[in-house]
mmCIF file of C-alpha atoms in Angstrom:
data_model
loop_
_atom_site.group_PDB
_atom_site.id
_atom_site.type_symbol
_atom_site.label_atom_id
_atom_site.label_comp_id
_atom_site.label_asym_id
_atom_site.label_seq_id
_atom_site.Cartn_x
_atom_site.Cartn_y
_atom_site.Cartn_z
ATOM 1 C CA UNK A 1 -22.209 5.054 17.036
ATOM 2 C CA UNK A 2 -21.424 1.385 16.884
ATOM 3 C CA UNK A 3 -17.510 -0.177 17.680
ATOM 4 C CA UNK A 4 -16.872 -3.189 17.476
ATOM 5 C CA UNK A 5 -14.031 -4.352 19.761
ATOM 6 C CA UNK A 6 -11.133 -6.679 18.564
ATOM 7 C CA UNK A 7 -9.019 -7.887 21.615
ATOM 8 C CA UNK A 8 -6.193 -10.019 21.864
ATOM 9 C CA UNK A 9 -2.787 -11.139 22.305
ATOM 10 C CA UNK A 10 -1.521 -9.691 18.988
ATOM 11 C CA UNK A 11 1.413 -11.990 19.366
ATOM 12 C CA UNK A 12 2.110 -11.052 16.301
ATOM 13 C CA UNK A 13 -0.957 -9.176 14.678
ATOM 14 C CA UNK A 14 -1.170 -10.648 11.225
ATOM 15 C CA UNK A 15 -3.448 -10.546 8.197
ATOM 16 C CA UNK A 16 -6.501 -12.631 9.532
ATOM 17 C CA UNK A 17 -6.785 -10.433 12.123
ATOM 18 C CA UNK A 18 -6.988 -6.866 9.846
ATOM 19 C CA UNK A 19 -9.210 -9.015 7.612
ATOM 20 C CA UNK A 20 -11.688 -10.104 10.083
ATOM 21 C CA UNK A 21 -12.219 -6.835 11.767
ATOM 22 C CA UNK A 22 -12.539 -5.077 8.125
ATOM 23 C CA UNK A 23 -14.692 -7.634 7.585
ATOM 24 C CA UNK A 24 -16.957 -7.401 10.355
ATOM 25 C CA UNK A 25 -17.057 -3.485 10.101
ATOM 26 C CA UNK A 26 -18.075 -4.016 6.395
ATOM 27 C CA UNK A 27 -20.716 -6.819 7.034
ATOM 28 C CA UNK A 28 -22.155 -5.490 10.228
ATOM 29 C CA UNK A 29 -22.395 -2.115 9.706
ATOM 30 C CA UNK A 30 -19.452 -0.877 12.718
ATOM 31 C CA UNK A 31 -18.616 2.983 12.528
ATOM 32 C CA UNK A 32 -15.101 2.021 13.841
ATOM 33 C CA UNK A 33 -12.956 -1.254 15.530
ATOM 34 C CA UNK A 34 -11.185 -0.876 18.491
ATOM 35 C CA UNK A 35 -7.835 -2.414 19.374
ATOM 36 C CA UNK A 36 -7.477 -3.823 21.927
ATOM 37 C CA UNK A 37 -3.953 -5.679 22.937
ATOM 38 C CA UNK A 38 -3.822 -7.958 25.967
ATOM 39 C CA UNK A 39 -1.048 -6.472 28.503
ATOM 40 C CA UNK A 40 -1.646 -9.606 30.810
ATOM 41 C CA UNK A 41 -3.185 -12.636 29.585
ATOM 42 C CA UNK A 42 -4.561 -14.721 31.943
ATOM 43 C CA UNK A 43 -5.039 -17.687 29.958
ATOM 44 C CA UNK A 44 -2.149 -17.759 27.900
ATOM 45 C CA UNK A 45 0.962 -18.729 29.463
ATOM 46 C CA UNK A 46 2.840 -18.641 26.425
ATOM 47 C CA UNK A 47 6.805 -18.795 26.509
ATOM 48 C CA UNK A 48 7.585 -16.447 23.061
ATOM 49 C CA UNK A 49 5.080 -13.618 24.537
ATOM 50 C CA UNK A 50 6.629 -10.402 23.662
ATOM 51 C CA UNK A 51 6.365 -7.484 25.928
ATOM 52 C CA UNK A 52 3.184 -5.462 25.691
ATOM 53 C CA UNK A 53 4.735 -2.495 24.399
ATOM 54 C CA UNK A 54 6.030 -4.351 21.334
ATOM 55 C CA UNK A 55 2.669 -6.082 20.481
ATOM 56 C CA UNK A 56 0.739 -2.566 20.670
ATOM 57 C CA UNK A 57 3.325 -1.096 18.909
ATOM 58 C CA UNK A 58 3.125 -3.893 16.093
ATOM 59 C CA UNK A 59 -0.809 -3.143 15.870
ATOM 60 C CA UNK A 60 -0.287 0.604 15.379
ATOM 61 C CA UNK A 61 1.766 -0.185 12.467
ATOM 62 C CA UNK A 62 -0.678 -3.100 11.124
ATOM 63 C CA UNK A 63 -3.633 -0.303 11.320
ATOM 64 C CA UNK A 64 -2.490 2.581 10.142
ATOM 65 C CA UNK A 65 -3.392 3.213 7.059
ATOM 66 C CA UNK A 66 -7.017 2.070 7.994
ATOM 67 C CA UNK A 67 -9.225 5.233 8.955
ATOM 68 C CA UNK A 68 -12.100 3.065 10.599
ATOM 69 C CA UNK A 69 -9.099 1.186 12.897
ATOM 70 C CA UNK A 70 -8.016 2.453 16.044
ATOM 71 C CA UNK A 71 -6.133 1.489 18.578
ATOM 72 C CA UNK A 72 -6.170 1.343 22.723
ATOM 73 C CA UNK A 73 -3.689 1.615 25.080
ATOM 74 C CA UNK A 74 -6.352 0.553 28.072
ATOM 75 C CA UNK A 75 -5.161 -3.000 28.833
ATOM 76 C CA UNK A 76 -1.780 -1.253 29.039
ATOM 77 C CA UNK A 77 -2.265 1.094 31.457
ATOM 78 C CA UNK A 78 -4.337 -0.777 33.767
ATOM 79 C CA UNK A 79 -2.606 -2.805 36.643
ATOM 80 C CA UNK A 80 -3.414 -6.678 36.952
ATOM 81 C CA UNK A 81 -4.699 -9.745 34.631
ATOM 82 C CA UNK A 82 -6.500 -8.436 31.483
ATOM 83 C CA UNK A 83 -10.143 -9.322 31.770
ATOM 84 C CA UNK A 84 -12.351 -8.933 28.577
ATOM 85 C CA UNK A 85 -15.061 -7.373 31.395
ATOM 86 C CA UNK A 86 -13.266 -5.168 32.983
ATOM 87 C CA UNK A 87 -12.527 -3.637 29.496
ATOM 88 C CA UNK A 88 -15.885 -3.649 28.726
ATOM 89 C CA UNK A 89 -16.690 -1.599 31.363
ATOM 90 C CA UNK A 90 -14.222 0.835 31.072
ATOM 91 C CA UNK A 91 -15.128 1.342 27.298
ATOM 92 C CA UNK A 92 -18.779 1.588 28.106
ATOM 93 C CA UNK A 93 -17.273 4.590 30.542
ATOM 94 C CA UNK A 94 -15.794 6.406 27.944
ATOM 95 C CA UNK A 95 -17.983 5.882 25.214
ATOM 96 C CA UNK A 96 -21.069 6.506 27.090
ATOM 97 C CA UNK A 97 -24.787 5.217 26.401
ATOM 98 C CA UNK A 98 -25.456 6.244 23.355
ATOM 99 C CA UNK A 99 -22.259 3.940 21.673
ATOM 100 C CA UNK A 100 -22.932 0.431 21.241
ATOM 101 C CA UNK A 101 -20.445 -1.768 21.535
ATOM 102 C CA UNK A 102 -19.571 -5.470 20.864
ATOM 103 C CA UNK A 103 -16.519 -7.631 21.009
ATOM 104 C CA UNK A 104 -14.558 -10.032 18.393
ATOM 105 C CA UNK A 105 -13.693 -13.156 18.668
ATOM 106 C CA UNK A 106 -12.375 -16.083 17.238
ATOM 107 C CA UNK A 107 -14.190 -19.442 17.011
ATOM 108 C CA UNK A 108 -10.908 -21.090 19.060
ATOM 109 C CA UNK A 109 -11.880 -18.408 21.594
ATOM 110 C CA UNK A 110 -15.547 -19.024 22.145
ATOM 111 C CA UNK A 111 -15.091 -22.703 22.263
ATOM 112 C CA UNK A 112 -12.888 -21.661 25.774
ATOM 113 C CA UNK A 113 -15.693 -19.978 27.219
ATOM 114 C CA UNK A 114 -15.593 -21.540 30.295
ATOM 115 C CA UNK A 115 -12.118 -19.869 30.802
ATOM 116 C CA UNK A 116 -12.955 -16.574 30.888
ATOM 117 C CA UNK A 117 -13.686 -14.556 34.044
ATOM 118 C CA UNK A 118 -17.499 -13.690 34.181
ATOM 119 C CA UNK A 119 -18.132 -14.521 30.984
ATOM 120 C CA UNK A 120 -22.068 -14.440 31.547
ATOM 121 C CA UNK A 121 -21.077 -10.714 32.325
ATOM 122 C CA UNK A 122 -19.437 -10.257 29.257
ATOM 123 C CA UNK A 123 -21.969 -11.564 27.521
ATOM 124 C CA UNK A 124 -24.702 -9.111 28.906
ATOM 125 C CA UNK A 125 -22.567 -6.388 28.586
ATOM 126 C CA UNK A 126 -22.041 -6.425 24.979
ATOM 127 C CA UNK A 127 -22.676 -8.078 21.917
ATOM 128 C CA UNK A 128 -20.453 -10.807 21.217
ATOM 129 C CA UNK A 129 -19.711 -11.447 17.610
ATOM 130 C CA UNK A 130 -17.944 -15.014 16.711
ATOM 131 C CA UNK A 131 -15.999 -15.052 13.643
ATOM 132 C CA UNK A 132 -15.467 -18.803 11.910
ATOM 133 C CA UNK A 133 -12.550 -20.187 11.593
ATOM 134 C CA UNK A 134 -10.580 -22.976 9.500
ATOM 135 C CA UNK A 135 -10.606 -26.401 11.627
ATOM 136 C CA UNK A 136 -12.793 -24.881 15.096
ATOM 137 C CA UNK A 137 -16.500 -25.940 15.161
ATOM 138 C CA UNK A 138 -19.172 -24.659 17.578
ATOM 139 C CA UNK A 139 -20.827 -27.910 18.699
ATOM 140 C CA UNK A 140 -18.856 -28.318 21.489
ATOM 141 C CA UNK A 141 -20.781 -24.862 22.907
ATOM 142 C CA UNK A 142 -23.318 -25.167 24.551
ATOM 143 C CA UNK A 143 -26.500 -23.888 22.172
ATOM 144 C CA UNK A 144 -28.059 -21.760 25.360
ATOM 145 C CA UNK A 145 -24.097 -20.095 24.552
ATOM 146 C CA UNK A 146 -24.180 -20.703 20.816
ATOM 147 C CA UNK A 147 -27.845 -18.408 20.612
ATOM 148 C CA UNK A 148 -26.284 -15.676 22.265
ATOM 149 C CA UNK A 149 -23.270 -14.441 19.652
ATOM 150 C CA UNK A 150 -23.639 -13.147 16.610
ATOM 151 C CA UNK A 151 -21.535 -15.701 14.107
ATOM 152 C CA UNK A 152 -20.069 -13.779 11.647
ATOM 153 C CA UNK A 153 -18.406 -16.084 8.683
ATOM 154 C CA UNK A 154 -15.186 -14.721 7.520
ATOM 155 C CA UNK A 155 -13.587 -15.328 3.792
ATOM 156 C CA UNK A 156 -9.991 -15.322 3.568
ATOM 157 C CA UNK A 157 -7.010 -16.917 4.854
ATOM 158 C CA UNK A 158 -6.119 -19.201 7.655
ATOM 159 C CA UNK A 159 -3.496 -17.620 9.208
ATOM 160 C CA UNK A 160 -1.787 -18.080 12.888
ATOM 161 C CA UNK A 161 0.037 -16.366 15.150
ATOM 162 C CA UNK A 162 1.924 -19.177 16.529
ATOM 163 C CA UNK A 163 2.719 -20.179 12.650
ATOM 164 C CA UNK A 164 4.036 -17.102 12.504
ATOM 165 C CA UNK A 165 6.460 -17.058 15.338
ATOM 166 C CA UNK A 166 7.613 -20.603 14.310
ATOM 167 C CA UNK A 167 8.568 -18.984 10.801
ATOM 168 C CA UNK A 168 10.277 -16.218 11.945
ATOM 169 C CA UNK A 169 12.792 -19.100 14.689
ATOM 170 C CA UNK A 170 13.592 -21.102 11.716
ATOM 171 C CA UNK A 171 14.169 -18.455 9.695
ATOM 172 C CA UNK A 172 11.113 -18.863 7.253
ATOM 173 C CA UNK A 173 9.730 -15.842 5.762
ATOM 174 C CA UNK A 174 6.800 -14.416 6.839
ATOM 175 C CA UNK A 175 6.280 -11.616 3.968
ATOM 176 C CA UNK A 176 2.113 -11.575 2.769
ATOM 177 C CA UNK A 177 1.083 -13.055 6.631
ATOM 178 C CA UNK A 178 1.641 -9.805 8.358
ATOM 179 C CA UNK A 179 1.944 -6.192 7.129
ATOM 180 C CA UNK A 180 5.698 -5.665 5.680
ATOM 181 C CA UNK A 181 5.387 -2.745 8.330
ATOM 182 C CA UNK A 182 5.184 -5.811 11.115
ATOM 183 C CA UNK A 183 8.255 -7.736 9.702
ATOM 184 C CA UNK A 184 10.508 -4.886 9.493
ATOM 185 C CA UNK A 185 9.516 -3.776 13.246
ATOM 186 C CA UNK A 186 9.865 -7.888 13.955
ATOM 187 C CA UNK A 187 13.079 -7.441 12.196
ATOM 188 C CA UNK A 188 14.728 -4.680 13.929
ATOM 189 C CA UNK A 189 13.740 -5.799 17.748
ATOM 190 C CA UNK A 190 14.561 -9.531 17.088
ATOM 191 C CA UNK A 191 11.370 -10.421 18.058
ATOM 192 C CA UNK A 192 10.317 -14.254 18.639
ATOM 193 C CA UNK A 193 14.019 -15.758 17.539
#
């Protein structure tokens, strides 16, 4: 079996996200993508961050009516920052051997390698694929970095969390950037106002 990890903040899961991981299942050939929302992220201190709970809750919603989308709780329940290897590890746990598994990530993310704990580690651990993005080029990665992802081109929109958030404080609507299941829950807990 092959899944293909999507990890993040989720901070609000929107569009881009759902249509890079269909994507990449599509285009790569992935049996299933993983959820993954960050409980604890240790590079983003960001001051509209809405409790864990409500960003995994906002994914379930976003995912599902797909059948080859799932979603994990494992950042949740684990105590501490939320490394990418630690996950990785854990997964490989549960999933065993015979699973292979890689990880998704944006171009913005990859260009922060240098942020990330043991990212060598993640690297060898998994395969890491790189979707493009709108406005982030690779050349400031290193090529000895660049040759070991798989870049994966994604056609769609450009769409942004923190867009999103600034929408929703001025009171912009943010119908057809997130599923309507995301506004109403976004609605109803007064999320990011």
């Amino acid at each position: 079996m092959k899944v293909a990890i999507m990890g993040g903040t989720f901070n609000p899961i929107h569009y881009a996200h759902l249509l890079s991981a269909e994507q990449v299942r599509e285009g790569l050939g992935y049996d299933k993508i993983l959820f993954v929302p960050a409980a604890r992220p240790p590079h983003k201190s960001l001051p509209d961050l809405v409790s864990a709970e409500h960003r995994y809750q906002m994914v379930l919603l976003a995912t599902a009516d797909n059948p080859y989308f799932e979603v994990s709780r494992i950042e949740l329940e684990r105590a501490g920052p939320s490394y990418t290897i630690q996950t990785i590890k854990a997964l490989q746990r549960i999933y065993g051997k015979e699973t292979e598994l890689a990880w998704i990530i944006g171009a913005d993310s990859l260009i922060e390698y240098k942020i990330w704990k043991d990212f060598n580690d993640v690297l060898a651990q998994c395969t890491m694929i790189v979707t493009t993005r709108p406005n982030y080029k690779l050349d400031s990665v290193p090529l000895e970095i660049r040759n070991r992802v798989v870049t994966f081109r994604i056609t769609g929109s450009d769409i942004s969390a923190t867009e999103i958030r600034e929408r929703v404080r001025n009171n912009i609507s943010i119908r057809y950037l997130v599923p309507e299941s995301v506004v109403t829950y976004i609605n109803q807990h007064r999320l990011y106002r």
